[in-house]
Amino acid sequence: MLDGQKAYFRLDLSPEEIKRPDGKIIRKGEILNKGPGKFFYEIDLYTTNYFGHQNDDIERHLFGKIDTAGAAAISAMADPNWMRLIHPHIVNYFEYLDAQRLRTPKGLNWLIRVTKPKSYNDLLMKMQKVRRMHCTMWAEASMEIVGANESDVKFIVSDSPVTFYNSVFYPANAKCKFPLDPEIYLKGTRTIFPLDMNHCAILTNVEYARSPGKLKAPKPRTNPRYFDETIIKYDDIIRERELNEQQVLSINYILKKRATKYIAAANQDWLFPERYLNKSDWRSLDKVFISNSTKLYGVDREIFIGGKDGKLIATQDEFGRKPKSRKEWLEKEKQAQAMKEHVMKLLAKEKSNKPIKSDA
């Protein structure tokens, strides 16, 4: 919300309609102005029931911890000094995104489709088991934090706070019918997550971030998978762009079209981006997310982690692929040793070229 604001405007996308005797249609409670504690929640959504006894341990112990850690992570990521602050929070950042994806009514309904639970208790247990399922591919994606500081329109709030957008799957597509979304493993599926009014995170599969296109968008990314260990590299997060008003409206339009039932904003006009958007063609909206940052490009980008003695501990390429055999591992060890020797030579050369200090 804006500074000093205690309530925001909530729009019901499918309100109850009441027809008056004069024929006029009243959309009951379509727009309300209340504090954030009044919206975006359902009572006992995570409460289990065994032998007639209700238990809210999931809410208190699991999500309570995730929300506390997530708040600190989001605050660090949105801070101007994010690079200095984010290190202890980066894992919590991805874990919080995953929770915000799965624990909503949309996420839970998706889980019902996929896991076919025997009961609501079973659904909540399965939700805990699949937690972090998106984190691997998010960690390997290109992440850009865009700003709305130079726009009079700011980012809005959605009841589906983690939004998947793929330019070739229009909202009416079968893959976008509630509770479905274009799969995260498709090259062109972008993840949109507003951090606050002035900052929005955009996560895009690396191949598509470098070279977008409608023919590539529906194809799987390289090495797509869930539930795998990966190395998080965050020094290449892109934070260079301030969006103009039309670009912010484009993102808000996508958030609105992919919301389940509610959106909210600090300004009532922001609830209707389609009124002010010059172009709302679903495919053309993808241009908003294209970055020309040099951080996207490189040759044979790989990650090597070594110990104090220079011994190779772990290695993978930018798609999370690791050595599959002893032979491949030995080749990577040689590569790591060659890099170490090269760095040591550079350090020795730099040391030898340093001017000698004198007291004179």
Short mmCIF file of N, CA and C in Angstrom, two decimals, residues 66-215:
data_model
loop_
_atom_site.label_atom_id
_atom_site.label_comp_id
_atom_site.label_asym_id
_atom_site.label_seq_id
_atom_site.Cartn_x
_atom_site.Cartn_y
_atom_site.Cartn_z
N ILE A 66 7.83 -20.52 7.38
CA ILE A 66 8.07 -20.12 6.00
C ILE A 66 7.73 -18.64 5.79
N ASP A 67 6.62 -18.18 6.39
CA ASP A 67 6.22 -16.79 6.22
C ASP A 67 7.19 -15.83 6.89
N THR A 68 7.68 -16.20 8.07
CA THR A 68 8.63 -15.34 8.77
C THR A 68 9.93 -15.22 7.98
N ALA A 69 10.44 -16.37 7.54
CA ALA A 69 11.68 -16.37 6.75
C ALA A 69 11.45 -15.72 5.39
N GLY A 70 10.27 -15.95 4.82
CA GLY A 70 9.95 -15.40 3.50
C GLY A 70 9.86 -13.89 3.52
N ALA A 71 9.30 -13.33 4.61
CA ALA A 71 9.19 -11.88 4.72
C ALA A 71 10.57 -11.23 4.70
N ALA A 72 11.51 -11.84 5.42
CA ALA A 72 12.87 -11.31 5.44
C ALA A 72 13.54 -11.45 4.07
N ALA A 73 13.25 -12.57 3.38
CA ALA A 73 13.84 -12.81 2.06
C ALA A 73 13.32 -11.82 1.03
N ILE A 74 12.01 -11.57 1.04
CA ILE A 74 11.41 -10.64 0.09
C ILE A 74 11.91 -9.22 0.35
N SER A 75 12.02 -8.86 1.63
CA SER A 75 12.51 -7.54 1.99
C SER A 75 13.94 -7.35 1.50
N ALA A 76 14.77 -8.39 1.67
CA ALA A 76 16.16 -8.31 1.22
C ALA A 76 16.25 -8.20 -0.29
N MET A 77 15.42 -8.96 -1.01
CA MET A 77 15.48 -8.96 -2.47
C MET A 77 15.02 -7.62 -3.05
N ALA A 78 14.09 -6.95 -2.37
CA ALA A 78 13.58 -5.66 -2.86
C ALA A 78 14.45 -4.48 -2.43
N ASP A 79 15.39 -4.71 -1.53
CA ASP A 79 16.22 -3.64 -1.00
C ASP A 79 17.25 -3.17 -2.03
N PRO A 80 17.58 -1.87 -2.07
CA PRO A 80 18.61 -1.38 -2.99
C PRO A 80 19.96 -2.08 -2.78
N ASN A 81 20.24 -2.53 -1.55
CA ASN A 81 21.48 -3.24 -1.26
C ASN A 81 21.27 -4.75 -1.25
N TRP A 82 20.43 -5.24 -2.16
CA TRP A 82 20.02 -6.64 -2.17
C TRP A 82 21.20 -7.61 -2.26
N MET A 83 22.23 -7.26 -3.04
CA MET A 83 23.35 -8.18 -3.21
C MET A 83 24.08 -8.44 -1.89
N ARG A 84 24.15 -7.43 -1.06
CA ARG A 84 24.81 -7.59 0.24
C ARG A 84 23.90 -8.32 1.24
N LEU A 85 22.59 -8.22 1.07
CA LEU A 85 21.65 -8.74 2.07
C LEU A 85 21.11 -10.13 1.77
N ILE A 86 21.10 -10.54 0.51
CA ILE A 86 20.31 -11.71 0.12
C ILE A 86 20.96 -13.05 0.48
N HIS A 87 22.26 -13.09 0.66
CA HIS A 87 22.94 -14.38 0.82
C HIS A 87 22.29 -15.32 1.84
N PRO A 88 22.01 -14.91 3.07
CA PRO A 88 21.43 -15.85 4.04
C PRO A 88 19.95 -16.15 3.78
N HIS A 89 19.35 -15.48 2.80
CA HIS A 89 17.91 -15.62 2.57
C HIS A 89 17.54 -16.29 1.26
N ILE A 90 18.52 -16.56 0.39
CA ILE A 90 18.20 -16.96 -0.97
C ILE A 90 17.42 -18.28 -1.03
N VAL A 91 17.77 -19.25 -0.19
CA VAL A 91 17.02 -20.52 -0.17
C VAL A 91 15.60 -20.29 0.32
N ASN A 92 15.45 -19.46 1.36
CA ASN A 92 14.12 -19.15 1.88
C ASN A 92 13.27 -18.42 0.85
N TYR A 93 13.93 -17.64 0.00
CA TYR A 93 13.22 -16.91 -1.06
C TYR A 93 12.51 -17.87 -2.00
N PHE A 94 13.23 -18.87 -2.48
CA PHE A 94 12.63 -19.85 -3.39
C PHE A 94 11.60 -20.72 -2.67
N GLU A 95 11.88 -21.06 -1.43
CA GLU A 95 10.94 -21.89 -0.67
C GLU A 95 9.62 -21.14 -0.44
N TYR A 96 9.73 -19.83 -0.19
CA TYR A 96 8.53 -19.02 0.01
C TYR A 96 7.71 -18.93 -1.28
N LEU A 97 8.39 -18.74 -2.42
CA LEU A 97 7.69 -18.71 -3.70
C LEU A 97 6.93 -20.01 -3.92
N ASP A 98 7.56 -21.13 -3.60
CA ASP A 98 6.91 -22.42 -3.80
C ASP A 98 5.68 -22.56 -2.92
N ALA A 99 5.79 -22.10 -1.67
CA ALA A 99 4.64 -22.15 -0.76
C ALA A 99 3.51 -21.29 -1.30
N GLN A 100 3.84 -20.11 -1.81
CA GLN A 100 2.83 -19.21 -2.35
C GLN A 100 2.19 -19.76 -3.63
N ARG A 101 2.88 -20.66 -4.27
CA ARG A 101 2.33 -21.30 -5.46
C ARG A 101 1.37 -22.43 -5.11
N LEU A 102 1.72 -23.23 -4.10
CA LEU A 102 0.98 -24.46 -3.82
C LEU A 102 -0.13 -24.33 -2.78
N ARG A 103 -0.01 -23.40 -1.85
CA ARG A 103 -0.95 -23.40 -0.73
C ARG A 103 -2.20 -22.56 -0.97
N THR A 104 -2.31 -21.95 -2.14
CA THR A 104 -3.51 -21.18 -2.48
C THR A 104 -4.62 -22.14 -2.90
N PRO A 105 -5.88 -21.67 -2.94
CA PRO A 105 -6.95 -22.52 -3.47
C PRO A 105 -6.64 -23.06 -4.87
N LYS A 106 -6.01 -22.22 -5.70
CA LYS A 106 -5.64 -22.68 -7.04
C LYS A 106 -4.60 -23.79 -6.97
N GLY A 107 -3.59 -23.60 -6.12
CA GLY A 107 -2.56 -24.62 -5.97
C GLY A 107 -3.09 -25.91 -5.40
N LEU A 108 -3.95 -25.82 -4.41
CA LEU A 108 -4.52 -27.01 -3.79
C LEU A 108 -5.42 -27.75 -4.76
N ASN A 109 -6.20 -27.02 -5.56
CA ASN A 109 -7.04 -27.67 -6.56
C ASN A 109 -6.20 -28.35 -7.63
N TRP A 110 -5.06 -27.75 -7.96
CA TRP A 110 -4.14 -28.40 -8.90
C TRP A 110 -3.59 -29.70 -8.32
N LEU A 111 -3.26 -29.67 -7.03
CA LEU A 111 -2.76 -30.87 -6.37
C LEU A 111 -3.81 -31.97 -6.34
N ILE A 112 -5.07 -31.59 -6.15
CA ILE A 112 -6.15 -32.58 -6.16
C ILE A 112 -6.19 -33.29 -7.51
N ARG A 113 -6.03 -32.52 -8.58
CA ARG A 113 -6.02 -33.11 -9.93
C ARG A 113 -4.85 -34.07 -10.13
N VAL A 114 -3.70 -33.65 -9.64
CA VAL A 114 -2.47 -34.39 -9.93
C VAL A 114 -2.30 -35.60 -9.00
N THR A 115 -2.57 -35.41 -7.70
CA THR A 115 -2.27 -36.47 -6.73
C THR A 115 -3.48 -37.33 -6.35
N LYS A 116 -4.70 -36.84 -6.67
CA LYS A 116 -5.93 -37.57 -6.36
C LYS A 116 -5.96 -38.08 -4.91
N PRO A 117 -5.95 -37.18 -3.95
CA PRO A 117 -5.92 -37.58 -2.53
C PRO A 117 -7.22 -38.28 -2.11
N LYS A 118 -7.11 -39.11 -1.09
CA LYS A 118 -8.27 -39.86 -0.59
C LYS A 118 -9.15 -39.00 0.30
N SER A 119 -8.58 -37.94 0.87
CA SER A 119 -9.32 -37.07 1.77
C SER A 119 -8.63 -35.72 1.83
N TYR A 120 -9.26 -34.75 2.50
CA TYR A 120 -8.63 -33.44 2.64
C TYR A 120 -7.38 -33.54 3.50
N ASN A 121 -7.41 -34.39 4.53
CA ASN A 121 -6.21 -34.61 5.34
C ASN A 121 -5.08 -35.14 4.46
N ASP A 122 -5.42 -36.06 3.57
CA ASP A 122 -4.43 -36.64 2.66
C ASP A 122 -3.87 -35.58 1.73
N LEU A 123 -4.73 -34.67 1.27
CA LEU A 123 -4.28 -33.57 0.40
C LEU A 123 -3.25 -32.71 1.10
N LEU A 124 -3.51 -32.35 2.36
CA LEU A 124 -2.58 -31.49 3.09
C LEU A 124 -1.26 -32.20 3.37
N MET A 125 -1.32 -33.51 3.58
CA MET A 125 -0.08 -34.27 3.76
C MET A 125 0.73 -34.30 2.45
N LYS A 126 0.04 -34.48 1.34
CA LYS A 126 0.73 -34.51 0.05
C LYS A 126 1.28 -33.14 -0.31
N MET A 127 0.57 -32.08 0.10
CA MET A 127 1.07 -30.73 -0.14
C MET A 127 2.44 -30.55 0.52
N GLN A 128 2.59 -31.09 1.72
CA GLN A 128 3.87 -30.97 2.42
C GLN A 128 4.96 -31.78 1.74
N LYS A 129 4.59 -32.91 1.15
CA LYS A 129 5.57 -33.76 0.49
C LYS A 129 6.11 -33.15 -0.80
N VAL A 130 5.24 -32.41 -1.51
CA VAL A 130 5.69 -31.85 -2.79
C VAL A 130 6.22 -30.43 -2.65
N ARG A 131 6.29 -29.93 -1.42
CA ARG A 131 6.89 -28.61 -1.20
C ARG A 131 8.27 -28.54 -1.82
N ARG A 132 8.61 -27.40 -2.33
CA ARG A 132 9.90 -27.12 -2.99
C ARG A 132 9.99 -27.73 -4.39
N MET A 133 8.89 -28.23 -4.93
CA MET A 133 8.96 -28.91 -6.22
C MET A 133 9.42 -27.99 -7.36
N HIS A 134 9.12 -26.69 -7.26
CA HIS A 134 9.51 -25.76 -8.32
C HIS A 134 10.90 -25.15 -8.11
N CYS A 135 11.44 -25.33 -6.93
CA CYS A 135 12.65 -24.57 -6.55
C CYS A 135 13.85 -24.86 -7.44
N THR A 136 14.00 -26.11 -7.87
CA THR A 136 15.16 -26.47 -8.69
C THR A 136 15.19 -25.67 -9.99
N MET A 137 14.08 -25.66 -10.71
CA MET A 137 14.06 -24.96 -12.00
C MET A 137 14.05 -23.45 -11.82
N TRP A 138 13.48 -22.96 -10.72
CA TRP A 138 13.57 -21.52 -10.45
C TRP A 138 15.01 -21.10 -10.18
N ALA A 139 15.72 -21.92 -9.41
CA ALA A 139 17.11 -21.60 -9.06
C ALA A 139 18.00 -21.58 -10.30
N GLU A 140 17.64 -22.38 -11.31
CA GLU A 140 18.43 -22.44 -12.54
C GLU A 140 17.95 -21.46 -13.60
N ALA A 141 16.88 -20.74 -13.31
CA ALA A 141 16.32 -19.78 -14.27
C ALA A 141 17.08 -18.47 -14.23
N SER A 142 16.85 -17.67 -15.26
CA SER A 142 17.33 -16.28 -15.24
C SER A 142 16.31 -15.47 -14.45
N MET A 143 16.78 -14.73 -13.44
CA MET A 143 15.87 -13.92 -12.64
C MET A 143 16.17 -12.44 -12.84
N GLU A 144 15.11 -11.70 -13.12
CA GLU A 144 15.23 -10.25 -13.26
C GLU A 144 14.26 -9.59 -12.29
N ILE A 145 14.73 -8.56 -11.59
CA ILE A 145 13.88 -7.75 -10.73
C ILE A 145 13.67 -6.43 -11.45
N VAL A 146 12.44 -6.19 -11.88
CA VAL A 146 12.14 -4.94 -12.58
C VAL A 146 11.46 -3.97 -11.62
N GLY A 147 11.60 -2.67 -11.90
CA GLY A 147 11.07 -1.65 -11.01
C GLY A 147 9.93 -0.86 -11.63
N ALA A 148 9.08 -0.29 -10.75
CA ALA A 148 7.99 0.58 -11.19
C ALA A 148 8.14 1.96 -10.57
N ASN A 149 9.35 2.30 -10.16
CA ASN A 149 9.59 3.58 -9.49
C ASN A 149 9.30 4.78 -10.38
N GLU A 150 9.44 4.61 -11.69
CA GLU A 150 9.24 5.73 -12.62
C GLU A 150 7.84 5.72 -13.25
N SER A 151 6.98 4.82 -12.77
CA SER A 151 5.62 4.72 -13.29
C SER A 151 4.62 5.20 -12.24
N ASP A 152 3.59 5.90 -12.69
CA ASP A 152 2.53 6.32 -11.76
C ASP A 152 1.68 5.14 -11.34
N VAL A 153 1.61 4.10 -12.18
CA VAL A 153 0.90 2.86 -11.86
C VAL A 153 1.88 1.90 -11.21
N LYS A 154 1.45 1.24 -10.15
CA LYS A 154 2.30 0.29 -9.44
C LYS A 154 1.76 -1.13 -9.58
N PHE A 155 2.52 -2.12 -9.12
CA PHE A 155 2.12 -3.51 -9.22
C PHE A 155 0.96 -3.81 -8.27
N ILE A 156 0.10 -4.72 -8.70
CA ILE A 156 -1.08 -5.07 -7.93
C ILE A 156 -0.88 -6.40 -7.19
N VAL A 157 -1.88 -6.76 -6.38
CA VAL A 157 -1.87 -7.99 -5.60
C VAL A 157 -2.86 -8.98 -6.22
N SER A 158 -2.48 -10.25 -6.27
CA SER A 158 -3.36 -11.28 -6.83
C SER A 158 -3.54 -12.42 -5.83
N ASP A 159 -4.70 -13.09 -5.88
CA ASP A 159 -4.90 -14.25 -5.01
C ASP A 159 -4.19 -15.49 -5.55
N SER A 160 -3.57 -15.36 -6.71
CA SER A 160 -2.64 -16.37 -7.22
C SER A 160 -1.29 -15.67 -7.34
N PRO A 161 -0.63 -15.44 -6.19
CA PRO A 161 0.51 -14.51 -6.15
C PRO A 161 1.71 -14.91 -6.99
N VAL A 162 1.86 -16.20 -7.26
CA VAL A 162 2.93 -16.66 -8.16
C VAL A 162 2.26 -17.02 -9.48
N THR A 163 2.49 -16.20 -10.49
CA THR A 163 1.76 -16.32 -11.76
C THR A 163 2.64 -16.90 -12.85
N PHE A 164 2.13 -17.91 -13.56
CA PHE A 164 2.81 -18.47 -14.72
C PHE A 164 2.22 -17.86 -15.99
N TYR A 165 3.10 -17.40 -16.87
CA TYR A 165 2.67 -16.80 -18.14
C TYR A 165 3.47 -17.39 -19.28
N ASN A 166 2.77 -17.87 -20.30
CA ASN A 166 3.41 -18.34 -21.52
C ASN A 166 2.67 -17.70 -22.69
N SER A 167 3.40 -17.01 -23.54
CA SER A 167 2.79 -16.17 -24.56
C SER A 167 1.95 -16.95 -25.58
N VAL A 168 2.20 -18.24 -25.77
CA VAL A 168 1.46 -19.00 -26.78
C VAL A 168 0.22 -19.68 -26.22
N PHE A 169 0.02 -19.60 -24.90
CA PHE A 169 -1.16 -20.20 -24.30
C PHE A 169 -2.07 -19.09 -23.76
N TYR A 170 -3.04 -18.71 -24.56
CA TYR A 170 -3.97 -17.65 -24.18
C TYR A 170 -4.83 -18.10 -22.99
N PRO A 171 -5.37 -17.16 -22.22
CA PRO A 171 -6.16 -17.52 -21.03
C PRO A 171 -7.29 -18.51 -21.30
N ALA A 172 -7.82 -18.52 -22.52
CA ALA A 172 -8.92 -19.44 -22.85
C ALA A 172 -8.42 -20.83 -23.24
N ASN A 173 -7.10 -21.00 -23.33
CA ASN A 173 -6.53 -22.29 -23.70
C ASN A 173 -6.83 -23.32 -22.62
N ALA A 174 -6.95 -24.59 -23.03
CA ALA A 174 -7.23 -25.67 -22.08
C ALA A 174 -6.16 -25.77 -20.99
N LYS A 175 -4.92 -25.42 -21.34
CA LYS A 175 -3.84 -25.48 -20.36
C LYS A 175 -3.94 -24.37 -19.32
N CYS A 176 -4.82 -23.40 -19.54
CA CYS A 176 -4.97 -22.28 -18.62
C CYS A 176 -6.31 -22.31 -17.88
N LYS A 177 -7.06 -23.37 -18.05
CA LYS A 177 -8.34 -23.48 -17.38
C LYS A 177 -8.13 -23.86 -15.91
N PHE A 178 -8.77 -23.13 -15.01
CA PHE A 178 -8.60 -23.36 -13.56
C PHE A 178 -8.71 -24.85 -13.24
N PRO A 179 -7.75 -25.39 -12.47
CA PRO A 179 -6.63 -24.73 -11.80
C PRO A 179 -5.30 -24.89 -12.55
N LEU A 180 -5.36 -25.03 -13.86
CA LEU A 180 -4.16 -25.32 -14.64
C LEU A 180 -3.44 -24.05 -15.08
N ASP A 181 -2.16 -24.21 -15.37
CA ASP A 181 -1.30 -23.18 -15.93
C ASP A 181 -0.33 -23.85 -16.88
N PRO A 182 0.25 -23.11 -17.83
CA PRO A 182 1.33 -23.69 -18.64
C PRO A 182 2.44 -24.19 -17.73
N GLU A 183 2.94 -25.37 -18.00
CA GLU A 183 3.92 -25.99 -17.13
C GLU A 183 5.20 -25.17 -17.03
N ILE A 184 5.80 -25.17 -15.85
CA ILE A 184 7.01 -24.39 -15.60
C ILE A 184 8.18 -24.90 -16.42
N TYR A 185 8.16 -26.18 -16.83
CA TYR A 185 9.30 -26.72 -17.56
C TYR A 185 9.29 -26.35 -19.05
N LEU A 186 8.24 -25.69 -19.53
CA LEU A 186 8.24 -25.23 -20.91
C LEU A 186 9.15 -24.00 -21.03
N LYS A 187 9.91 -23.94 -22.09
CA LYS A 187 10.88 -22.85 -22.27
C LYS A 187 10.27 -21.48 -22.08
N GLY A 188 9.10 -21.26 -22.66
CA GLY A 188 8.51 -19.93 -22.66
C GLY A 188 7.67 -19.58 -21.46
N THR A 189 7.58 -20.46 -20.47
CA THR A 189 6.78 -20.15 -19.28
C THR A 189 7.59 -19.29 -18.32
N ARG A 190 7.10 -18.09 -18.10
CA ARG A 190 7.74 -17.16 -17.18
C ARG A 190 6.98 -17.15 -15.85
N THR A 191 7.71 -16.99 -14.76
CA THR A 191 7.11 -16.87 -13.44
C THR A 191 7.15 -15.40 -13.04
N ILE A 192 5.99 -14.87 -12.67
CA ILE A 192 5.88 -13.45 -12.29
C ILE A 192 5.50 -13.38 -10.81
N PHE A 193 6.26 -12.61 -10.04
CA PHE A 193 5.99 -12.51 -8.60
C PHE A 193 6.31 -11.10 -8.10
N PRO A 194 5.27 -10.26 -7.93
CA PRO A 194 5.52 -8.92 -7.38
C PRO A 194 6.03 -9.00 -5.94
N LEU A 195 7.13 -8.30 -5.67
CA LEU A 195 7.71 -8.29 -4.33
C LEU A 195 7.06 -7.22 -3.46
N ASP A 196 6.77 -6.08 -4.08
CA ASP A 196 6.06 -4.99 -3.43
C ASP A 196 5.50 -4.09 -4.54
N MET A 197 5.04 -2.90 -4.21
CA MET A 197 4.43 -2.05 -5.23
C MET A 197 5.41 -1.66 -6.33
N ASN A 198 6.70 -1.57 -6.00
CA ASN A 198 7.69 -1.05 -6.95
C ASN A 198 8.67 -2.09 -7.47
N HIS A 199 8.53 -3.34 -7.08
CA HIS A 199 9.48 -4.36 -7.53
C HIS A 199 8.75 -5.65 -7.89
N CYS A 200 9.14 -6.24 -9.00
CA CYS A 200 8.52 -7.49 -9.45
C CYS A 200 9.62 -8.42 -9.95
N ALA A 201 9.57 -9.67 -9.48
CA ALA A 201 10.54 -10.68 -9.92
C ALA A 201 9.98 -11.42 -11.13
N ILE A 202 10.84 -11.62 -12.13
CA ILE A 202 10.49 -12.37 -13.33
C ILE A 202 11.52 -13.47 -13.51
N LEU A 203 11.07 -14.73 -13.49
CA LEU A 203 11.98 -15.86 -13.66
C LEU A 203 11.67 -16.53 -14.99
N THR A 204 12.70 -16.68 -15.81
CA THR A 204 12.54 -17.22 -17.15
C THR A 204 13.60 -18.29 -17.39
N ASN A 205 13.21 -19.40 -18.01
CA ASN A 205 14.19 -20.42 -18.37
C ASN A 205 15.28 -19.79 -19.24
N VAL A 206 16.53 -20.09 -18.93
CA VAL A 206 17.68 -19.39 -19.51
C VAL A 206 17.65 -19.37 -21.04
N GLU A 207 17.34 -20.50 -21.65
CA GLU A 207 17.34 -20.56 -23.12
C GLU A 207 16.37 -19.55 -23.72
N TYR A 208 15.20 -19.43 -23.11
CA TYR A 208 14.18 -18.52 -23.63
C TYR A 208 14.51 -17.07 -23.31
N ALA A 209 15.13 -16.85 -22.17
CA ALA A 209 15.53 -15.49 -21.81
C ALA A 209 16.53 -14.94 -22.82
N ARG A 210 17.40 -15.81 -23.31
CA ARG A 210 18.41 -15.39 -24.28
C ARG A 210 17.83 -15.23 -25.68
N SER A 211 16.89 -16.11 -26.03
CA SER A 211 16.37 -16.12 -27.39
C SER A 211 14.89 -16.51 -27.39
N PRO A 212 14.00 -15.57 -27.10
CA PRO A 212 12.57 -15.88 -27.06
C PRO A 212 12.00 -16.05 -28.46
N GLY A 213 10.84 -16.70 -28.54
CA GLY A 213 10.18 -16.89 -29.82
C GLY A 213 8.99 -17.82 -29.68
N LYS A 214 7.96 -17.62 -30.49
CA LYS A 214 6.72 -18.38 -30.33
C LYS A 214 6.91 -19.87 -30.63
N LEU A 215 7.86 -20.23 -31.48
CA LEU A 215 8.08 -21.64 -31.79
C LEU A 215 8.80 -22.37 -30.66
#
